[in-house]
Amino acid sequence: MAMVSIKDVAAHAGVSPGTVSNVLNRPGKVAPATRERVEAAINELGFVRHGSASTLRAGHSRTIGLSVIDIGNPFFTEVAAGVEDVASELGYAVILGNSAGSQDKEDRNLRVLAEHRVRGVLITPSGEDPGRLDRLREHGISVVLVDHPAHRPDQCAVAVDDVAGGRAAVAHLLSRGARSVAYVTGPLTIRQCVERCEGARAAMRAVGLDPADLRVAETATMTARAGEKAAADLIAGGLPEAVFCANDLLALGVLRALLRSGVRVPEDVALIGYDDIDFAAASTVSLSSMRQPTYQLGRIATELLLDECGNPDTHAHQHIMFQPELVARESTA
């Protein structure tokens, strides 16, 4: 069977080959009714574009990269949903890379993205080395930080105020009468974990408690299994009156271990997580959490990235900082 060409699609839709090319490469420049007619012709004829050829002509592909720290975390799954929705609306595909918190793996993923000549990269970096991202930009690849603030004016970023989130979470625990607090966290090489800890200590300081009394239980991963292990250690060392976890997966693991050991939540130990994933409200004892606008993070970051890609001369870099929202449920009632 002969391959369907752009000319075949144009004839079927009653438009010029240039209009078909615009639908494929610059859909925003085509009137919606015309675009729908061309897309219908593409589907009816089974047209498949020659991706490698169009990439070579344009110098880049109609793909963007998304690099996250842990795709197993529902937080990043929801961010990715926001990214994919915007990318799809604008005619782009998304290549996903999972660094698992490893800078070496992240570097390998970024090299693969550069080799595929992606138009831009959205990244939640696993480290603080800006030179790695500068090398992408030197190759004409735009970069936007996701869930990470920018510390330079020529860089777009969409983030959440994690210091404020940690402060609000622990202030909530203290307002319920707790005076001894533990913080269960992932690796303290991760910026979000560090800043949530800073916020927790600030909340203690604000009510006259010594921030150094915050018991920090650091885990190698931010999973429910790691939370169970951390809870076992807390039980062995004497339970605090309240526990703040750096994400909901850790908190759900802590909750499971506490209940299995006969510890009542919140009567014996109040517990709060972070992210407000879907499982938080559905747990045996519904989990209080700090809600983040995860889907919006992905959408807005992608809109900024593709605006920078498409309008490099007029694009204005933005630093957008969201505030997390306390969602109080049974675990701190």
mmCIF file of C-alpha atoms in Angstrom:
data_model
loop_
_atom_site.group_PDB
_atom_site.id
_atom_site.type_symbol
_atom_site.label_atom_id
_atom_site.label_comp_id
_atom_site.label_asym_id
_atom_site.label_seq_id
_atom_site.Cartn_x
_atom_site.Cartn_y
_atom_site.Cartn_z
ATOM 1 C CA MET A 1 0.000 0.000 0.000
ATOM 2 C CA ALA A 2 1.397 3.404 -0.992
ATOM 3 C CA MET A 3 2.156 5.856 1.793
ATOM 4 C CA VAL A 4 -0.347 8.695 2.120
ATOM 5 C CA SER A 5 1.321 12.056 1.479
ATOM 6 C CA ILE A 6 0.610 15.603 2.630
ATOM 7 C CA LYS A 7 -0.661 16.306 -0.902
ATOM 8 C CA ASP A 8 -3.184 13.467 -0.545
ATOM 9 C CA VAL A 9 -4.418 14.908 2.752
ATOM 10 C CA ALA A 10 -4.649 18.405 1.242
ATOM 11 C CA ALA A 11 -6.696 17.183 -1.705
ATOM 12 C CA HIS A 12 -9.027 15.196 0.558
ATOM 13 C CA ALA A 13 -9.585 18.189 2.874
ATOM 14 C CA GLY A 14 -9.799 20.737 0.070
ATOM 15 C CA VAL A 15 -6.904 22.847 1.337
ATOM 16 C CA SER A 16 -3.339 23.568 0.252
ATOM 17 C CA PRO A 17 -0.391 21.386 1.291
ATOM 18 C CA GLY A 18 0.899 24.423 3.213
ATOM 19 C CA THR A 19 -2.251 24.436 5.341
ATOM 20 C CA VAL A 20 -1.749 20.753 6.155
ATOM 21 C CA SER A 21 1.852 21.529 7.114
ATOM 22 C CA ASN A 22 0.633 24.288 9.420
ATOM 23 C CA VAL A 23 -1.838 21.946 11.094
ATOM 24 C CA LEU A 24 0.998 19.513 11.731
ATOM 25 C CA ASN A 25 3.603 22.056 12.837
ATOM 26 C CA ARG A 26 1.833 25.280 13.828
ATOM 27 C CA PRO A 27 -1.787 24.338 14.618
ATOM 28 C CA GLY A 28 -2.432 27.617 16.428
ATOM 29 C CA LYS A 29 -2.125 29.484 13.120
ATOM 30 C CA VAL A 30 -4.960 27.554 11.469
ATOM 31 C CA ALA A 31 -8.649 28.421 11.914
ATOM 32 C CA PRO A 32 -10.367 25.811 14.122
ATOM 33 C CA ALA A 33 -12.850 24.716 11.438
ATOM 34 C CA THR A 34 -10.078 24.233 8.865
ATOM 35 C CA ARG A 35 -7.889 22.429 11.401
ATOM 36 C CA GLU A 36 -10.732 20.027 12.221
ATOM 37 C CA ARG A 37 -11.279 19.304 8.510
ATOM 38 C CA VAL A 38 -7.579 18.566 7.984
ATOM 39 C CA GLU A 39 -7.389 16.403 11.111
ATOM 40 C CA ALA A 40 -10.430 14.461 9.923
ATOM 41 C CA ALA A 41 -8.708 13.862 6.562
ATOM 42 C CA ILE A 42 -5.543 12.724 8.351
ATOM 43 C CA ASN A 43 -7.540 10.213 10.374
ATOM 44 C CA GLU A 44 -9.615 8.986 7.424
ATOM 45 C CA LEU A 45 -6.574 8.459 5.183
ATOM 46 C CA GLY A 46 -4.323 7.095 7.920
ATOM 47 C CA PHE A 47 -1.608 9.674 7.243
ATOM 48 C CA VAL A 48 1.544 9.289 9.355
ATOM 49 C CA ARG A 49 4.062 12.117 9.284
ATOM 50 C CA HIS A 50 7.755 11.364 8.730
ATOM 51 C CA GLY A 51 8.931 12.515 12.130
ATOM 52 C CA SER A 52 12.677 12.231 11.537
ATOM 53 C CA ALA A 53 12.492 14.128 8.264
ATOM 54 C CA SER A 54 10.489 17.000 9.731
ATOM 55 C CA THR A 55 12.876 17.141 12.680
ATOM 56 C CA LEU A 56 15.878 17.466 10.398
ATOM 57 C CA ARG A 57 14.233 20.273 8.424
ATOM 58 C CA ALA A 58 13.142 22.234 11.465
ATOM 59 C CA GLY A 59 16.193 21.486 13.629
ATOM 60 C CA HIS A 60 13.944 20.220 16.411
ATOM 61 C CA SER A 61 10.986 17.877 16.916
ATOM 62 C CA ARG A 62 7.442 18.497 18.074
ATOM 63 C CA THR A 63 8.247 16.826 21.352
ATOM 64 C CA ILE A 64 9.078 18.127 24.793
ATOM 65 C CA GLY A 65 10.795 16.341 27.644
ATOM 66 C CA LEU A 66 9.563 15.966 31.213
ATOM 67 C CA SER A 67 12.083 14.898 33.849
ATOM 68 C CA VAL A 68 10.752 14.134 37.336
ATOM 69 C CA ILE A 69 12.244 12.793 40.549
ATOM 70 C CA ASP A 70 9.789 9.947 41.200
ATOM 71 C CA ILE A 71 7.074 8.988 38.730
ATOM 72 C CA GLY A 72 5.818 6.443 41.283
ATOM 73 C CA ASN A 73 4.660 9.345 43.444
ATOM 74 C CA PRO A 74 1.053 10.316 42.538
ATOM 75 C CA PHE A 75 2.105 13.969 42.876
ATOM 76 C CA PHE A 76 4.260 13.682 39.757
ATOM 77 C CA THR A 77 1.648 11.583 37.962
ATOM 78 C CA GLU A 78 -0.796 14.482 38.329
ATOM 79 C CA VAL A 79 1.850 17.009 37.235
ATOM 80 C CA ALA A 80 2.498 14.861 34.157
ATOM 81 C CA ALA A 81 -1.238 14.834 33.373
ATOM 82 C CA GLY A 82 -1.238 18.641 33.273
ATOM 83 C CA VAL A 83 1.845 18.651 31.050
ATOM 84 C CA GLU A 84 0.446 16.110 28.608
ATOM 85 C CA ASP A 85 -2.930 17.834 28.311
ATOM 86 C CA VAL A 86 -1.400 21.168 27.254
ATOM 87 C CA ALA A 87 1.174 19.516 25.008
ATOM 88 C CA SER A 88 -1.524 17.499 23.250
ATOM 89 C CA GLU A 89 -3.708 20.575 22.771
ATOM 90 C CA LEU A 90 -0.809 22.322 21.027
ATOM 91 C CA GLY A 91 0.297 19.366 18.900
ATOM 92 C CA TYR A 92 3.265 18.157 20.950
ATOM 93 C CA ALA A 93 4.215 14.771 22.349
ATOM 94 C CA VAL A 94 5.903 14.289 25.732
ATOM 95 C CA ILE A 95 8.935 12.121 26.466
ATOM 96 C CA LEU A 96 9.031 11.224 30.162
ATOM 97 C CA GLY A 97 12.218 10.642 32.138
ATOM 98 C CA ASN A 98 12.365 9.482 35.763
ATOM 99 C CA SER A 99 15.586 10.391 37.574
ATOM 100 C CA ALA A 100 14.710 8.545 40.806
ATOM 101 C CA GLY A 101 16.595 11.330 42.583
ATOM 102 C CA SER A 102 19.873 10.391 40.871
ATOM 103 C CA GLN A 103 21.818 13.160 39.140
ATOM 104 C CA ASP A 104 23.661 10.571 37.040
ATOM 105 C CA LYS A 105 20.405 9.096 35.764
ATOM 106 C CA GLU A 106 19.016 12.573 35.223
ATOM 107 C CA ASP A 107 22.078 13.520 33.152
ATOM 108 C CA ARG A 108 21.608 10.428 30.985
ATOM 109 C CA ASN A 109 17.937 11.266 30.487
ATOM 110 C CA LEU A 110 18.787 14.844 29.495
ATOM 111 C CA ARG A 111 21.341 13.606 26.955
ATOM 112 C CA VAL A 112 18.703 11.358 25.373
ATOM 113 C CA LEU A 113 16.271 14.279 25.191
ATOM 114 C CA ALA A 114 18.913 16.440 23.526
ATOM 115 C CA GLU A 115 19.670 13.669 21.025
ATOM 116 C CA HIS A 116 15.962 13.570 20.141
ATOM 117 C CA ARG A 117 16.128 17.329 19.528
ATOM 118 C CA VAL A 118 13.212 18.029 21.841
ATOM 119 C CA ARG A 119 11.847 21.550 21.630
ATOM 120 C CA GLY A 120 12.082 22.109 25.367
ATOM 121 C CA VAL A 121 12.455 20.406 28.738
ATOM 122 C CA LEU A 122 10.367 20.601 31.891
ATOM 123 C CA ILE A 123 12.359 19.416 34.873
ATOM 124 C CA THR A 124 12.154 18.912 38.586
ATOM 125 C CA PRO A 125 15.932 18.787 39.109
ATOM 126 C CA SER A 126 17.458 16.290 41.514
ATOM 127 C CA GLY A 127 20.308 18.686 42.339
ATOM 128 C CA GLU A 128 21.253 22.345 42.336
ATOM 129 C CA ASP A 129 23.794 22.407 39.477
ATOM 130 C CA PRO A 130 22.506 24.997 36.967
ATOM 131 C CA GLY A 131 25.353 24.265 34.526
ATOM 132 C CA ARG A 132 23.682 21.035 33.444
ATOM 133 C CA LEU A 133 20.597 22.942 32.339
ATOM 134 C CA ASP A 134 22.653 25.710 30.748
ATOM 135 C CA ARG A 135 24.153 23.125 28.403
ATOM 136 C CA LEU A 136 20.653 22.296 27.147
ATOM 137 C CA ARG A 137 19.943 25.950 26.529
ATOM 138 C CA GLU A 138 23.208 26.311 24.597
ATOM 139 C CA HIS A 139 21.769 23.717 22.194
ATOM 140 C CA GLY A 140 18.640 25.821 21.696
ATOM 141 C CA ILE A 141 16.488 23.754 24.082
ATOM 142 C CA SER A 142 14.287 25.847 26.362
ATOM 143 C CA VAL A 143 14.066 24.779 30.010
ATOM 144 C CA VAL A 144 11.381 25.452 32.640
ATOM 145 C CA LEU A 145 11.683 24.331 36.264
ATOM 146 C CA VAL A 146 8.697 22.488 37.727
ATOM 147 C CA ASP A 147 8.115 22.328 41.503
ATOM 148 C CA HIS A 148 11.399 24.148 41.927
ATOM 149 C CA PRO A 149 12.046 27.899 42.230
ATOM 150 C CA ALA A 150 14.418 29.720 39.895
ATOM 151 C CA HIS A 151 17.297 31.732 41.301
ATOM 152 C CA ARG A 152 18.004 33.676 38.119
ATOM 153 C CA PRO A 153 15.947 36.099 36.029
ATOM 154 C CA ASP A 154 16.432 34.329 32.676
ATOM 155 C CA GLN A 155 14.686 31.132 33.751
ATOM 156 C CA CYS A 156 10.983 30.294 34.032
ATOM 157 C CA ALA A 157 9.875 28.356 37.076
ATOM 158 C CA VAL A 158 6.629 27.171 38.637
ATOM 159 C CA ALA A 159 6.872 26.110 42.264
ATOM 160 C CA VAL A 160 5.078 25.840 45.606
ATOM 161 C CA ASP A 161 6.240 27.610 48.785
ATOM 162 C CA ASP A 162 7.460 24.588 50.742
ATOM 163 C CA VAL A 163 8.689 26.604 53.722
ATOM 164 C CA ALA A 164 5.179 28.009 54.120
ATOM 165 C CA GLY A 165 3.747 24.509 53.700
ATOM 166 C CA GLY A 166 5.932 22.999 56.411
ATOM 167 C CA ARG A 167 5.148 25.900 58.735
ATOM 168 C CA ALA A 168 1.381 25.556 58.192
ATOM 169 C CA ALA A 169 1.445 21.788 58.699
ATOM 170 C CA VAL A 170 3.265 21.923 62.034
ATOM 171 C CA ALA A 171 1.362 25.023 63.192
ATOM 172 C CA HIS A 172 -1.803 22.944 62.685
ATOM 173 C CA LEU A 173 -0.393 20.116 64.822
ATOM 174 C CA LEU A 174 0.656 22.553 67.557
ATOM 175 C CA SER A 175 -2.767 24.210 67.517
ATOM 176 C CA ARG A 176 -4.215 20.802 68.461
ATOM 177 C CA GLY A 177 -2.088 20.745 71.619
ATOM 178 C CA ALA A 178 0.958 18.775 70.466
ATOM 179 C CA ARG A 179 4.316 19.877 71.891
ATOM 180 C CA SER A 180 6.567 17.051 70.713
ATOM 181 C CA VAL A 181 6.759 16.685 66.937
ATOM 182 C CA ALA A 182 8.605 14.310 64.604
ATOM 183 C CA TYR A 183 9.330 15.034 60.937
ATOM 184 C CA VAL A 184 9.489 11.969 58.669
ATOM 185 C CA THR A 185 11.255 12.971 55.488
ATOM 186 C CA GLY A 186 12.922 11.666 52.385
ATOM 187 C CA PRO A 187 16.593 12.422 51.679
ATOM 188 C CA LEU A 188 17.616 15.843 52.928
ATOM 189 C CA THR A 189 19.461 16.332 49.662
ATOM 190 C CA ILE A 190 16.029 17.055 48.146
ATOM 191 C CA ARG A 191 15.170 20.753 48.302
ATOM 192 C CA GLN A 192 11.498 20.198 49.099
ATOM 193 C CA CYS A 193 12.357 18.027 52.102
ATOM 194 C CA VAL A 194 14.794 20.613 53.444
ATOM 195 C CA GLU A 195 12.422 23.548 53.031
ATOM 196 C CA ARG A 196 9.491 21.726 54.633
ATOM 197 C CA CYS A 197 11.780 21.019 57.575
ATOM 198 C CA GLU A 198 12.696 24.720 57.782
ATOM 199 C CA GLY A 199 9.003 25.577 57.875
ATOM 200 C CA ALA A 200 8.339 23.006 60.598
ATOM 201 C CA ARG A 201 11.064 24.487 62.782
ATOM 202 C CA ALA A 202 9.761 27.996 62.154
ATOM 203 C CA ALA A 203 6.319 26.921 63.433
ATOM 204 C CA MET A 204 7.868 25.552 66.614
ATOM 205 C CA ARG A 205 9.874 28.709 67.143
ATOM 206 C CA ALA A 206 6.736 30.807 66.720
ATOM 207 C CA VAL A 207 5.109 29.210 69.820
ATOM 208 C CA GLY A 208 8.253 29.296 71.955
ATOM 209 C CA LEU A 209 9.440 25.732 71.384
ATOM 210 C CA ASP A 210 13.058 24.907 70.599
ATOM 211 C CA PRO A 211 13.311 24.094 66.863
ATOM 212 C CA ALA A 212 16.158 21.731 67.683
ATOM 213 C CA ASP A 213 13.627 19.514 69.470
ATOM 214 C CA LEU A 214 12.041 18.563 66.142
ATOM 215 C CA ARG A 215 12.784 14.846 65.756
ATOM 216 C CA VAL A 216 13.904 14.256 62.174
ATOM 217 C CA ALA A 217 13.569 10.733 60.751
ATOM 218 C CA GLU A 218 15.246 10.657 57.333
ATOM 219 C CA THR A 219 14.389 7.872 54.894
ATOM 220 C CA ALA A 220 16.189 6.788 51.723
ATOM 221 C CA THR A 221 12.975 6.855 49.680
ATOM 222 C CA MET A 222 9.648 8.657 50.003
ATOM 223 C CA THR A 223 7.408 5.590 49.880
ATOM 224 C CA ALA A 224 4.778 4.021 52.115
ATOM 225 C CA ARG A 225 7.193 1.202 52.956
ATOM 226 C CA ALA A 226 9.784 3.745 54.087
ATOM 227 C CA GLY A 227 7.101 5.430 56.202
ATOM 228 C CA GLU A 228 6.313 2.132 57.933
ATOM 229 C CA LYS A 229 9.977 1.643 58.802
ATOM 230 C CA ALA A 230 10.246 5.215 60.120
ATOM 231 C CA ALA A 231 7.157 4.687 62.284
ATOM 232 C CA ALA A 232 8.646 1.509 63.760
ATOM 233 C CA ASP A 233 11.748 3.485 64.716
ATOM 234 C CA LEU A 234 9.624 6.243 66.279
ATOM 235 C CA ILE A 235 7.666 3.693 68.301
ATOM 236 C CA ALA A 236 10.892 2.085 69.523
ATOM 237 C CA GLY A 237 12.336 5.461 70.543
ATOM 238 C CA GLY A 238 9.198 6.773 72.251
ATOM 239 C CA LEU A 239 6.315 8.220 70.297
ATOM 240 C CA PRO A 240 5.950 11.976 69.842
ATOM 241 C CA GLU A 241 2.549 13.621 70.151
ATOM 242 C CA ALA A 242 2.464 14.478 66.455
ATOM 243 C CA VAL A 243 4.110 13.470 63.192
ATOM 244 C CA PHE A 244 4.556 15.576 60.050
ATOM 245 C CA CYS A 245 5.515 13.669 56.898
ATOM 246 C CA ALA A 246 7.184 15.208 53.845
ATOM 247 C CA ASN A 247 4.681 13.523 51.545
ATOM 248 C CA ASP A 248 1.474 11.526 51.749
ATOM 249 C CA LEU A 249 3.061 8.203 50.796
ATOM 250 C CA LEU A 250 5.311 8.407 53.856
ATOM 251 C CA ALA A 251 2.327 9.469 55.968
ATOM 252 C CA LEU A 252 0.201 6.548 54.785
ATOM 253 C CA GLY A 253 3.000 4.152 55.709
ATOM 254 C CA VAL A 254 3.341 5.782 59.144
ATOM 255 C CA LEU A 255 -0.429 5.544 59.622
ATOM 256 C CA ARG A 256 -0.469 1.859 58.712
ATOM 257 C CA ALA A 257 2.360 1.047 61.140
ATOM 258 C CA LEU A 258 0.837 3.059 63.987
ATOM 259 C CA LEU A 259 -2.584 1.431 63.656
ATOM 260 C CA ARG A 260 -1.041 -2.027 63.382
ATOM 261 C CA SER A 261 0.814 -1.360 66.654
ATOM 262 C CA GLY A 262 -2.358 -0.313 68.452
ATOM 263 C CA VAL A 263 -1.536 3.406 68.413
ATOM 264 C CA ARG A 264 -4.652 5.525 68.019
ATOM 265 C CA VAL A 265 -4.664 8.316 65.432
ATOM 266 C CA PRO A 266 -5.250 11.122 66.311
ATOM 267 C CA GLU A 267 -5.933 10.354 70.008
ATOM 268 C CA ASP A 268 -2.372 9.160 70.739
ATOM 269 C CA VAL A 269 -0.525 10.660 67.765
ATOM 270 C CA ALA A 270 -1.750 13.340 65.361
ATOM 271 C CA LEU A 271 -0.519 12.881 61.793
ATOM 272 C CA ILE A 272 -0.308 15.120 58.730
ATOM 273 C CA GLY A 273 1.107 14.521 55.249
ATOM 274 C CA TYR A 274 1.886 16.629 52.202
ATOM 275 C CA ASP A 275 0.507 16.697 48.611
ATOM 276 C CA ASP A 276 -3.102 15.640 49.299
ATOM 277 C CA ILE A 277 -3.040 12.737 46.859
ATOM 278 C CA ASP A 278 -6.318 10.891 46.218
ATOM 279 C CA PHE A 279 -5.415 8.119 48.678
ATOM 280 C CA ALA A 280 -5.178 10.637 51.562
ATOM 281 C CA ALA A 281 -8.929 11.110 51.897
ATOM 282 C CA ALA A 282 -9.626 7.406 51.333
ATOM 283 C CA SER A 283 -7.308 5.955 54.002
ATOM 284 C CA THR A 284 -8.625 4.061 57.042
ATOM 285 C CA VAL A 285 -8.258 7.242 59.071
ATOM 286 C CA SER A 286 -8.615 10.046 56.534
ATOM 287 C CA LEU A 287 -5.313 11.875 56.337
ATOM 288 C CA SER A 288 -4.814 15.584 56.915
ATOM 289 C CA SER A 289 -2.464 16.986 54.292
ATOM 290 C CA MET A 290 -1.033 20.074 52.643
ATOM 291 C CA ARG A 291 -2.651 20.334 49.211
ATOM 292 C CA GLN A 292 -0.577 21.426 46.215
ATOM 293 C CA PRO A 293 -2.013 22.495 42.825
ATOM 294 C CA THR A 294 -0.257 19.618 41.089
ATOM 295 C CA TYR A 295 -2.212 19.544 37.819
ATOM 296 C CA GLN A 296 -1.918 23.330 37.512
ATOM 297 C CA LEU A 297 1.843 23.132 38.056
ATOM 298 C CA GLY A 298 2.100 20.908 34.976
ATOM 299 C CA ARG A 299 -0.261 22.965 32.831
ATOM 300 C CA ILE A 300 1.249 26.370 33.581
ATOM 301 C CA ALA A 301 4.827 25.152 33.269
ATOM 302 C CA THR A 302 4.056 23.679 29.834
ATOM 303 C CA GLU A 303 2.347 26.868 28.684
ATOM 304 C CA LEU A 304 5.427 28.872 29.727
ATOM 305 C CA LEU A 305 7.771 26.429 28.007
ATOM 306 C CA LEU A 306 5.930 26.399 24.697
ATOM 307 C CA ASP A 307 5.548 30.183 24.746
ATOM 308 C CA GLU A 308 9.305 30.485 25.183
ATOM 309 C CA CYS A 309 9.861 27.973 22.359
ATOM 310 C CA GLY A 310 7.485 29.688 19.977
ATOM 311 C CA ASN A 311 8.169 33.319 20.868
ATOM 312 C CA PRO A 312 11.814 33.570 21.968
ATOM 313 C CA ASP A 313 12.058 37.276 21.154
ATOM 314 C CA THR A 314 8.984 38.386 23.090
ATOM 315 C CA HIS A 315 8.748 35.742 25.809
ATOM 316 C CA ALA A 316 8.863 37.135 29.370
ATOM 317 C CA HIS A 317 10.359 34.783 31.956
ATOM 318 C CA GLN A 318 8.100 34.245 34.955
ATOM 319 C CA HIS A 319 8.650 32.918 38.474
ATOM 320 C CA ILE A 320 5.292 31.622 39.706
ATOM 321 C CA MET A 321 5.013 30.588 43.360
ATOM 322 C CA PHE A 322 1.838 28.896 44.604
ATOM 323 C CA GLN A 323 0.827 28.649 48.262
ATOM 324 C CA PRO A 324 -0.129 25.203 49.610
ATOM 325 C CA GLU A 325 -3.496 24.736 51.318
ATOM 326 C CA LEU A 326 -4.150 22.951 54.604
ATOM 327 C CA VAL A 327 -6.756 20.176 54.342
ATOM 328 C CA ALA A 328 -7.681 19.007 57.852
ATOM 329 C CA ARG A 329 -9.202 15.525 58.225
ATOM 330 C CA GLU A 330 -9.576 12.811 60.867
ATOM 331 C CA SER A 331 -5.854 12.214 61.454
ATOM 332 C CA THR A 332 -5.519 15.575 63.234
ATOM 333 C CA ALA A 333 -9.119 16.024 64.480
#
